[in-house]
Short mmCIF file of C-alpha atoms and ligand atoms in Angstrom, two decimals:
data_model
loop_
_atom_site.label_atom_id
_atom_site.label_comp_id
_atom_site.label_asym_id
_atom_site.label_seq_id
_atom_site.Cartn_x
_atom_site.Cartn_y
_atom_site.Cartn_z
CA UNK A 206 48.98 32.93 7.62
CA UNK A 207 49.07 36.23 8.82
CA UNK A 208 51.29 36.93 11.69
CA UNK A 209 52.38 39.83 14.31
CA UNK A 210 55.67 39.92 15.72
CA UNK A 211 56.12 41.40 18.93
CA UNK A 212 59.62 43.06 19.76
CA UNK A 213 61.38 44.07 22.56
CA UNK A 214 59.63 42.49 25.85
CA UNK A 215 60.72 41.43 29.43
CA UNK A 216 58.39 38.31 29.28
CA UNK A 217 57.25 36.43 32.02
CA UNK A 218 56.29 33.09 30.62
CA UNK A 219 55.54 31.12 33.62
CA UNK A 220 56.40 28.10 32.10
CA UNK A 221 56.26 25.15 34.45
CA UNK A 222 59.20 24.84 37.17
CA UNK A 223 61.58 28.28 35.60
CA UNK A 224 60.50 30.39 39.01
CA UNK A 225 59.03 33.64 36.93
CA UNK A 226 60.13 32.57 33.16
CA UNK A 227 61.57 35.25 32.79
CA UNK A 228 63.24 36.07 29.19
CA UNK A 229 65.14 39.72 29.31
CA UNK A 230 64.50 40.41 25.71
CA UNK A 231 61.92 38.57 24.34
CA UNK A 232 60.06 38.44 20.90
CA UNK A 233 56.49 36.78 20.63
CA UNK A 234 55.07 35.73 17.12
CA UNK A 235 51.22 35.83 17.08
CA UNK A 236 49.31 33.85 14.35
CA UNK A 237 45.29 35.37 14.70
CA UNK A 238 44.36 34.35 18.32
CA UNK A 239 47.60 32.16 18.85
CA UNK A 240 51.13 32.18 20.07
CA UNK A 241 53.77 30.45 17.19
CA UNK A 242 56.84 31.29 18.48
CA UNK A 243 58.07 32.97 21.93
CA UNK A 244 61.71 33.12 22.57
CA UNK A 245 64.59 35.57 22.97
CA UNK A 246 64.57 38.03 20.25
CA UNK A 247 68.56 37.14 19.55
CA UNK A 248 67.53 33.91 18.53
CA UNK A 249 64.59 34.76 16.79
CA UNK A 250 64.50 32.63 13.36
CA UNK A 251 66.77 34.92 10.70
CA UNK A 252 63.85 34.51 7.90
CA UNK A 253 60.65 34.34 10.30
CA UNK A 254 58.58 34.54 7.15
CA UNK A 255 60.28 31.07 5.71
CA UNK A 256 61.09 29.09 8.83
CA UNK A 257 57.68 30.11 10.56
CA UNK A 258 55.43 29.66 7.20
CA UNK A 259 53.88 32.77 7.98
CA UNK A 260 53.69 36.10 6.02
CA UNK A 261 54.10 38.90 8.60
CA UNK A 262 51.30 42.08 8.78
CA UNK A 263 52.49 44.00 12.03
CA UNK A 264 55.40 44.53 13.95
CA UNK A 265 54.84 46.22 18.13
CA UNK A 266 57.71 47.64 19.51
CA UNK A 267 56.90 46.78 23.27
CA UNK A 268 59.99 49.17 24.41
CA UNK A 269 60.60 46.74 27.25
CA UNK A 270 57.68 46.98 29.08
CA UNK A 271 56.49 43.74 31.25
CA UNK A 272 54.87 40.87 29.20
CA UNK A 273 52.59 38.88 31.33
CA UNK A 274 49.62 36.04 30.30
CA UNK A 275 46.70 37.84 30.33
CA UNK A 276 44.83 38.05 34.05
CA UNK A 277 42.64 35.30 34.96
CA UNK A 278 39.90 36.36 36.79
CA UNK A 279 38.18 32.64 37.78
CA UNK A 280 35.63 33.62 40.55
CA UNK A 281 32.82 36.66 40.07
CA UNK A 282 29.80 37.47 40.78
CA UNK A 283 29.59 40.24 38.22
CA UNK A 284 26.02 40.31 37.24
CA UNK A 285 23.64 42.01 39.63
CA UNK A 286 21.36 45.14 40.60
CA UNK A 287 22.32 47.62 43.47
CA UNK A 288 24.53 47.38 46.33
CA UNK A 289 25.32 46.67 49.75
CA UNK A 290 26.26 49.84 50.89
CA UNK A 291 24.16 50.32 54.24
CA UNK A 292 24.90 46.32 55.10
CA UNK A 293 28.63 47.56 55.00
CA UNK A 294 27.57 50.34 57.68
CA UNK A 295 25.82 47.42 59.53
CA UNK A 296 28.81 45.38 59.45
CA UNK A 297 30.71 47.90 60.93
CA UNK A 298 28.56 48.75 64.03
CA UNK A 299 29.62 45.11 64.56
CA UNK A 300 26.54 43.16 63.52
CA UNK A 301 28.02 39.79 61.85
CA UNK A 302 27.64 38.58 57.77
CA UNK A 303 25.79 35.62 59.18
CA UNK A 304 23.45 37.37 60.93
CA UNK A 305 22.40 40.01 58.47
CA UNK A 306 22.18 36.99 55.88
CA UNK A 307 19.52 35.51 58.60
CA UNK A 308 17.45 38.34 58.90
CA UNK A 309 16.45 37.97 55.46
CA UNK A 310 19.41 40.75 53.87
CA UNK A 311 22.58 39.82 52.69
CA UNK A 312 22.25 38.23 49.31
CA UNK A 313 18.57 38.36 49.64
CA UNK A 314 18.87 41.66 49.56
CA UNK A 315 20.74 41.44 46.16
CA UNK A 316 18.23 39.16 44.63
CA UNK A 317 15.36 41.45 45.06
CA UNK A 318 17.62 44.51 43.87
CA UNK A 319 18.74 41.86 40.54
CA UNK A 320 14.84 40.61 39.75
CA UNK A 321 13.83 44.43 39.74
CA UNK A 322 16.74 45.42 37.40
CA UNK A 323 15.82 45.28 33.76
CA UNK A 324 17.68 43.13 31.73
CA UNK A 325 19.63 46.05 29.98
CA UNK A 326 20.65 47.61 33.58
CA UNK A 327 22.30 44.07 34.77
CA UNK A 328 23.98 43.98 31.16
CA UNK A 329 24.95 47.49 31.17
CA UNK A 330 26.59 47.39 34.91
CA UNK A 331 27.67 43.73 33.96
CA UNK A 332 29.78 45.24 31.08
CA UNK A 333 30.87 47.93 33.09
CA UNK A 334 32.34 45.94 35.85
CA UNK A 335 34.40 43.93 32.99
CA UNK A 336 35.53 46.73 31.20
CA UNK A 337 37.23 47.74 34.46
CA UNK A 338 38.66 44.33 35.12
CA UNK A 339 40.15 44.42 30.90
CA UNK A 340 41.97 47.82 31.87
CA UNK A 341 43.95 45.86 34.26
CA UNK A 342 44.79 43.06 32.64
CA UNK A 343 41.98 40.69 32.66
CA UNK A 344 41.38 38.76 29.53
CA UNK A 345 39.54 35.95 31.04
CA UNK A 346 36.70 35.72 33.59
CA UNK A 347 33.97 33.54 34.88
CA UNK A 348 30.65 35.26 35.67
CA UNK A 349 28.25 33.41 38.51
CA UNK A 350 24.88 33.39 38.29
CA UNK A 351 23.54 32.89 41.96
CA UNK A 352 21.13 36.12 42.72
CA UNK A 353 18.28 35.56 40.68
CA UNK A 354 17.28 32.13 41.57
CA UNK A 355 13.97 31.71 40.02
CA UNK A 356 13.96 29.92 36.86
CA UNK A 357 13.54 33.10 35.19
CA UNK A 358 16.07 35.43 36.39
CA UNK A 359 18.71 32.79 36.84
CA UNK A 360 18.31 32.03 33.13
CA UNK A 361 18.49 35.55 32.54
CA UNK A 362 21.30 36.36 34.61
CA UNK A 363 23.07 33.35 32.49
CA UNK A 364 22.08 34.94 29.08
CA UNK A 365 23.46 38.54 30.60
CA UNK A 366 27.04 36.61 30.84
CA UNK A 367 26.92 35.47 27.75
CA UNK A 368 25.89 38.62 26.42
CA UNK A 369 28.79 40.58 28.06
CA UNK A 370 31.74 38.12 26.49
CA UNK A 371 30.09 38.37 23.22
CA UNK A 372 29.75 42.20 23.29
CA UNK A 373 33.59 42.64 24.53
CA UNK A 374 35.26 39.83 23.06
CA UNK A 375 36.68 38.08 25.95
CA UNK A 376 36.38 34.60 27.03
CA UNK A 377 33.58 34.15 29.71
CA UNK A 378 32.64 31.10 31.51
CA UNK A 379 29.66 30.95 33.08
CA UNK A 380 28.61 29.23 36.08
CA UNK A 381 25.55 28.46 37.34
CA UNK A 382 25.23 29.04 41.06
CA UNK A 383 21.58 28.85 41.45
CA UNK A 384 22.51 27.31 44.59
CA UNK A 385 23.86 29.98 46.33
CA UNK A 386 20.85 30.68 48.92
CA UNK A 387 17.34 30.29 49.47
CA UNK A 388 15.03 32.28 47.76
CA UNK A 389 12.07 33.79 49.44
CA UNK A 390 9.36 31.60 47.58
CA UNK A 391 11.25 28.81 49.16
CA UNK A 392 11.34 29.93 53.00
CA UNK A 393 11.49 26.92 55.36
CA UNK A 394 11.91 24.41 52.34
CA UNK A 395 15.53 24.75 50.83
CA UNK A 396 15.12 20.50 49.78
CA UNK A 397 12.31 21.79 47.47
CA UNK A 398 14.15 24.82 46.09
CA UNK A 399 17.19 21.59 45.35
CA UNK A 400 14.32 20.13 44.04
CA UNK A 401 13.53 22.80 41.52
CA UNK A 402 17.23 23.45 40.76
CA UNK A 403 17.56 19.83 39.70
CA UNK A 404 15.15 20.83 37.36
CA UNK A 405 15.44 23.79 35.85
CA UNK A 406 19.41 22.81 35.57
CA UNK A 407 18.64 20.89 32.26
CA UNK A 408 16.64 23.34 30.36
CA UNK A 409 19.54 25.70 31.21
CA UNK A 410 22.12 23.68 29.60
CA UNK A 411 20.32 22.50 27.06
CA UNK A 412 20.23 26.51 25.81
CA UNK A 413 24.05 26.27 26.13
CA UNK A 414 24.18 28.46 29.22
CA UNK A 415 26.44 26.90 31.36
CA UNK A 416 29.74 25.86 31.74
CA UNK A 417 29.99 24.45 35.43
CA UNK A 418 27.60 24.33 38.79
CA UNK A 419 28.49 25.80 41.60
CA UNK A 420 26.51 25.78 45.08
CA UNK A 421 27.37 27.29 48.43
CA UNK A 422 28.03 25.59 51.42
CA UNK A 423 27.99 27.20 54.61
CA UNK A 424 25.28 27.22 57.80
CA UNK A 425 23.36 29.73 55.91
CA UNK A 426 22.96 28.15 52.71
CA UNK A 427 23.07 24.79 51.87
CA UNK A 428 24.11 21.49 53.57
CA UNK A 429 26.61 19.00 51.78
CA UNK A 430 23.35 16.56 51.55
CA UNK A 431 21.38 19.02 49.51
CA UNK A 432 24.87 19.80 47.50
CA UNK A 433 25.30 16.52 46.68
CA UNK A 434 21.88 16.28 44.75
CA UNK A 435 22.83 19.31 42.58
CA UNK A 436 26.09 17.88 41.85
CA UNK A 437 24.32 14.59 40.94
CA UNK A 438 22.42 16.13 38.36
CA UNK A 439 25.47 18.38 36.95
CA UNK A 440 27.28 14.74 36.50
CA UNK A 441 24.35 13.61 34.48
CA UNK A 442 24.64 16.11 32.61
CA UNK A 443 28.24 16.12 31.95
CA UNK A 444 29.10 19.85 33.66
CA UNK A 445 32.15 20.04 35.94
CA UNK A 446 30.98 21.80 39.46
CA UNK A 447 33.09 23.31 42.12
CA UNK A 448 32.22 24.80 45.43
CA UNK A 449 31.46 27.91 47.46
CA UNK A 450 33.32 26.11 50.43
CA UNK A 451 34.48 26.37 54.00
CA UNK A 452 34.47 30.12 54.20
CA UNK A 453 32.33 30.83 57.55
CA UNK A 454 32.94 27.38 59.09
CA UNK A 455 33.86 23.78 58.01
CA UNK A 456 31.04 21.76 56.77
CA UNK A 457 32.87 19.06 54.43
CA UNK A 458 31.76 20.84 51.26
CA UNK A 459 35.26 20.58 49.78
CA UNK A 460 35.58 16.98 50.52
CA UNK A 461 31.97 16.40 48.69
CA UNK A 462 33.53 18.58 45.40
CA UNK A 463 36.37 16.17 45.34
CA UNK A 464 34.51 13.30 45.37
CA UNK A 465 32.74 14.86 42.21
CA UNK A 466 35.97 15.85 40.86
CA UNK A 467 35.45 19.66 41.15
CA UNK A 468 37.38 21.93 39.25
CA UNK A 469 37.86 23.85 42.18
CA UNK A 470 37.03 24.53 45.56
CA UNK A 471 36.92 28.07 46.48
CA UNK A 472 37.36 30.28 49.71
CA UNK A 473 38.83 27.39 52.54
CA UNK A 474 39.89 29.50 55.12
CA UNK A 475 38.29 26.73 57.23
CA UNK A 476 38.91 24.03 55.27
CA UNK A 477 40.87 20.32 56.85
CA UNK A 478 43.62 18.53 56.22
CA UNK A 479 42.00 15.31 55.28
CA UNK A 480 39.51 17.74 52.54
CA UNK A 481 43.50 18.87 51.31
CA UNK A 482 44.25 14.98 50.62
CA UNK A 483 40.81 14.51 48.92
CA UNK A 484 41.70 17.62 46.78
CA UNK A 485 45.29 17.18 45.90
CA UNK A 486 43.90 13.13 44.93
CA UNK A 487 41.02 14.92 42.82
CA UNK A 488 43.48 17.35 41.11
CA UNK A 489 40.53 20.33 42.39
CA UNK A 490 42.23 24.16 42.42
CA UNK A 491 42.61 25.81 45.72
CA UNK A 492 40.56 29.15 44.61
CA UNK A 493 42.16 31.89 47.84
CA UNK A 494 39.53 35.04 47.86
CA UNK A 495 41.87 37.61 49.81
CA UNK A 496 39.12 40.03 49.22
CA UNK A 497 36.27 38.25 50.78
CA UNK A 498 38.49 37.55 53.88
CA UNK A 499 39.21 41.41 54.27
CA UNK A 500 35.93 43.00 53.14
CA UNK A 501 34.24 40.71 55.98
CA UNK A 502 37.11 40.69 58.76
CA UNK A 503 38.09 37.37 59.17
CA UNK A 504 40.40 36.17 61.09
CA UNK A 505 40.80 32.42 60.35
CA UNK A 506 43.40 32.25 57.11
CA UNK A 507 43.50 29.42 54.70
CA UNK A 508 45.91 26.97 55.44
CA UNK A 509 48.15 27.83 52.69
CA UNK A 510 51.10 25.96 53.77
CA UNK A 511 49.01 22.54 53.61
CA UNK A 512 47.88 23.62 50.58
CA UNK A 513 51.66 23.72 49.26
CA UNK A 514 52.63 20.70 51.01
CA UNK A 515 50.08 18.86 49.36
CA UNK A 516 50.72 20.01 46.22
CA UNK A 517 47.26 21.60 45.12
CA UNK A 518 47.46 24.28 43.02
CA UNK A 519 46.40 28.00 44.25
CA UNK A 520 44.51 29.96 42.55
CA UNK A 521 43.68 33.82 43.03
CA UNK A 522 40.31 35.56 42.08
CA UNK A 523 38.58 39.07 43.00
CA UNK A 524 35.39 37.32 43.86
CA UNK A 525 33.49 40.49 42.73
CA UNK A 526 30.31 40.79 44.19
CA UNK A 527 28.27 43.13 46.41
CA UNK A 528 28.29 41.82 49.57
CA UNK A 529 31.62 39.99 50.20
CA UNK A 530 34.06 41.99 47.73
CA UNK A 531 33.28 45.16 46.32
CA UNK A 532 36.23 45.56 44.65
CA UNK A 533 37.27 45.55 40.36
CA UNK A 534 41.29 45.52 41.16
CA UNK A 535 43.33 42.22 40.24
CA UNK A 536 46.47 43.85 41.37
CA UNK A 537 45.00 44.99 45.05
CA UNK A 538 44.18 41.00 45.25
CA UNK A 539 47.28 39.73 44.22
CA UNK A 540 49.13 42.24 46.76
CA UNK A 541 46.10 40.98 49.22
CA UNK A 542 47.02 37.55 48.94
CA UNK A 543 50.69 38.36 49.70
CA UNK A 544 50.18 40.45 52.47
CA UNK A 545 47.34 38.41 54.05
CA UNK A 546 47.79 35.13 52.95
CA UNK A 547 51.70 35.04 52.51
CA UNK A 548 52.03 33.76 49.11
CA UNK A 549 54.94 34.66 47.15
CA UNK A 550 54.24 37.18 44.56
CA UNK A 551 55.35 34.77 41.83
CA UNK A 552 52.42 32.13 43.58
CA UNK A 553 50.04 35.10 43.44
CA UNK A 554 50.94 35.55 39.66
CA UNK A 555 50.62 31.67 38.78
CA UNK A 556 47.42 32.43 40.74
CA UNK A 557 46.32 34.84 38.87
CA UNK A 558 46.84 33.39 35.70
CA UNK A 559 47.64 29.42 34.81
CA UNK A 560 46.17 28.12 37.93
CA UNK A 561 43.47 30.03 37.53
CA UNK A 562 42.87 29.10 33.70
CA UNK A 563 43.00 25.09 35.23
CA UNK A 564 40.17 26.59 37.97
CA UNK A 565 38.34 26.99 34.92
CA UNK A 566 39.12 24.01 32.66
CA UNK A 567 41.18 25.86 30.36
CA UNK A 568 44.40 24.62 29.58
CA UNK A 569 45.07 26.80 26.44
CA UNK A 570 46.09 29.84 28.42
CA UNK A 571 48.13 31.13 31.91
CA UNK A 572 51.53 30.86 30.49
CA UNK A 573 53.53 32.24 27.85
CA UNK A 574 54.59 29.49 25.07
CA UNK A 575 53.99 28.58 21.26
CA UNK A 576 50.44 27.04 20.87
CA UNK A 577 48.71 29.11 24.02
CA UNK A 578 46.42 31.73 23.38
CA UNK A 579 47.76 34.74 22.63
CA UNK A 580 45.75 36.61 25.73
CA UNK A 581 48.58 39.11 27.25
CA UNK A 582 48.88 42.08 29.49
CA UNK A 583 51.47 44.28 29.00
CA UNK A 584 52.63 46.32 32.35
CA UNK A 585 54.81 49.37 32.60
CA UNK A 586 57.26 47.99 35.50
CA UNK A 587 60.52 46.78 35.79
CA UNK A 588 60.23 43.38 37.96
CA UNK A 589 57.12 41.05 37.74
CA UNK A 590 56.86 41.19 41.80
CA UNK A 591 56.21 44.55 41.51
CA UNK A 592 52.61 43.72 40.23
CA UNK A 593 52.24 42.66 43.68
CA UNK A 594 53.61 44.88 44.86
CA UNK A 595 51.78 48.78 43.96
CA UNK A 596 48.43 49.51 45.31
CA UNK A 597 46.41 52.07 42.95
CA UNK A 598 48.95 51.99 40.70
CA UNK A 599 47.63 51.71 37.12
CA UNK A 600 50.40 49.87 35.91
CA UNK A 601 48.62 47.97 33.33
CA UNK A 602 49.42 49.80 29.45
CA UNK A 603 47.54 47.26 27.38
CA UNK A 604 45.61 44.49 27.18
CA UNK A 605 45.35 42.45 24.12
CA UNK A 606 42.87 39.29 23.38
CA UNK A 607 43.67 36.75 20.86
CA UNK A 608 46.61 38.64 19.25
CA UNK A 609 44.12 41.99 19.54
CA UNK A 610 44.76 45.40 20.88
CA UNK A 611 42.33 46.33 23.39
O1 NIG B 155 31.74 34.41 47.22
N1 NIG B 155 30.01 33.19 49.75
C1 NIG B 155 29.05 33.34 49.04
N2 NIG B 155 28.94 34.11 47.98
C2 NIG B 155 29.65 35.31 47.74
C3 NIG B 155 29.09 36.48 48.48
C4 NIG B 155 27.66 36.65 48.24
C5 NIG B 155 27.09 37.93 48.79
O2 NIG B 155 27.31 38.28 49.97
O3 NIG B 155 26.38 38.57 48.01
C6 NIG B 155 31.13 35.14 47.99
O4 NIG B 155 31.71 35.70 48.91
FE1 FE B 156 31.86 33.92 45.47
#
């Protein structure tokens, strides 16, 4: 088996309960797409090639540098035509989210923008937007679908996601999120547009295009009632869901996901106590979108603290998309989510990457250790809380996916 040895890192493993896992001097051993052996390099096996049963190809010099898991990026909406520009100037002048949403813009305004856009403009900007995210250290994300929602253009959307984890060789999970408003076909009827979803979900999966459902809840979306029936027909169909939830206003949607067992509920800057139980019993992620909460000037901040004390995990994500969270920068979030939110930079890390990967389903990546995937970034700093810490920064040297060099 042919293996890579890199030499000479500051790893930060993140291995459960060891604060950052840190190892000073650190050697990894890479087997194709998968970690062997991580360890200090002192102690590193005296004949590799014998005790690992492995015949060595490379050996990286990482000259110190910061080893982390690669990024996790668990919440985008990175397929889509135009912008949001002029909505920003709108939102500015003081007219509110909600109310631009109701007067027909908002992520209508995307969806007309996305159905327009051929299918190689969404794929090219697609690709673009996750090229960015790779620079920094992202070797993971999950694409939404959400602003095509027609049975054509989500499908397409779906296939676009696909296409752009095929083309750069990073893992993308895709989530359908056909229920993220109501299209204007379906004005005045959003239980027939469930309707429809219920039944275009099926021929979706059955082309292999989805790995979870996701809906939003909120006043201008959808109700928990009209949630519930999508969810329904994701359980018969054996896909996990989680949940656009509690971001304007509480309307139970987290409590719903965790009767479904959601992998995650995401936003919950308004979300309750007794929804925390209900989550921490389900074992659904805490998704925090720090950019979302800035980009739209809210106020109310998720309860972090309940979060903690009831022992559900956190998880950090850009939320890229073009109304709520223009942005392509996992550090800015991370520091975001310190500032903001007051986690600990080693919380926003674990964030960033293991809880994250659990957001997901994915419990072969997030941490350093033999058997993981072998998804890192490698940083040109000193101290891990210093990836929290630098705005603009660039810090990020490489990236490499599955024991590859980006
Ligand atoms: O995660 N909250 C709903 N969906 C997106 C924003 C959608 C949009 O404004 O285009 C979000 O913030
Ligand atoms: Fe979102």
């Amino acid at each position: 088996m042919n293996a890579v040895l890199w030499r000479n890192a500051h790893a930060i493993s993140l291995a459960p309960d060891s604060g950052w896992g840190a190892l000073g001097c650190a050697a990894v051993v890479t087997v194709g797409d998968t970690i062997r052996w991580i360890g200090a390099q002192a102690v590193l096996p005296a004949d590799l090639e014998r005790d690992l049963g492995v015949h060595l190809v490379n050996e990286v010099d990482l000259g110190g540098a910061l080893l982390t898991p690669g990024l996790v990026d668990c919440h985008t909406h990175l397929v889509y035509g135009g912008h949001r520009a002029a909505e920003f100037e709108l939102r500015l002048e003081g007219v509110s989210y909600e109310a631009i949403a109701r007067s027909g813009g908002g992520i209508r305004s995307t969806v007309n923008a996305t159905r327009t856009a051929t299918d190689e403009d969404l794929f090219e900007r697609a690709c673009k937007r996750a090229r960015t995210l790779m620079s920094q250290g992202v070797t993971t994300i999950e694409i939404k679908s959400g602003y095509g929602l027609s049975e054509h253009d989500e499908a397409r959307s779906l296939r676009c996601a696909r296409r752009v984890g095929q083309a750069l060789g990073l893992t993308v999970r895709t989530t359908c999120l056909a229920a993220h408003a109501i299209p204007p076909e379906f004005e005045g009827r959003p239980d027939d547009y469930i309707e429809a979803v219920c039944a275009w979900l099926p021929k979706w999966h059955a082309e292999g295009l989805i790995d979870a459902v996701d809906a939003f809840c909120e006043r201008i979306a959808f109700s928990p009632d009209q949630i519930r029936r999508v969810f329904e027909c994701a359980r018969g169909l054996g896909l996990p869901v989680k949940l656009h939830a509690e971001q304007l206003s509480d309307q139970g949607g987290a409590a719903l996901a965790a009767e479904f067992g959601a992998l995650s509920c995401d936003h919950l800057e308004w979300v309750s106590e007794a929804a925390i139980a209900a989550m921490a019993e389900a074992g659904s992620v805490a998704v925090l979108l720090p950019a979302a909460f800035y980009f739209l000037r809210e106020t109310q901040v998720p309860p972090v603290q309940a979060l903690r004390r009831a022992g559900v995990p956190i998880a950090l994500a850009t939320d890229h998309n073009p109304g709520s969270a223009p942005l392509l920068s996992p550090s800015l979030v991370l520091n975001l989510a310190c500032t903001l939110f007051r986690l600990t930079p080693e919380e926003a890390l674990r964030g960033m990457t293991v809880h994250a990967a659990r957001a997901l389903g994915l419990s072969d990546r997030g941490v350093l250790a033999a058997g993981m995937r072998a998804d890192f970034a490698v940083w040109d700093l000193d101290h891990p809380a210093e990836l929290a810490y630098w705005i603009g920064h660039q810090a990020c040297r490489k990236t490499i996916l599955g024991g590859v060099v980006q």
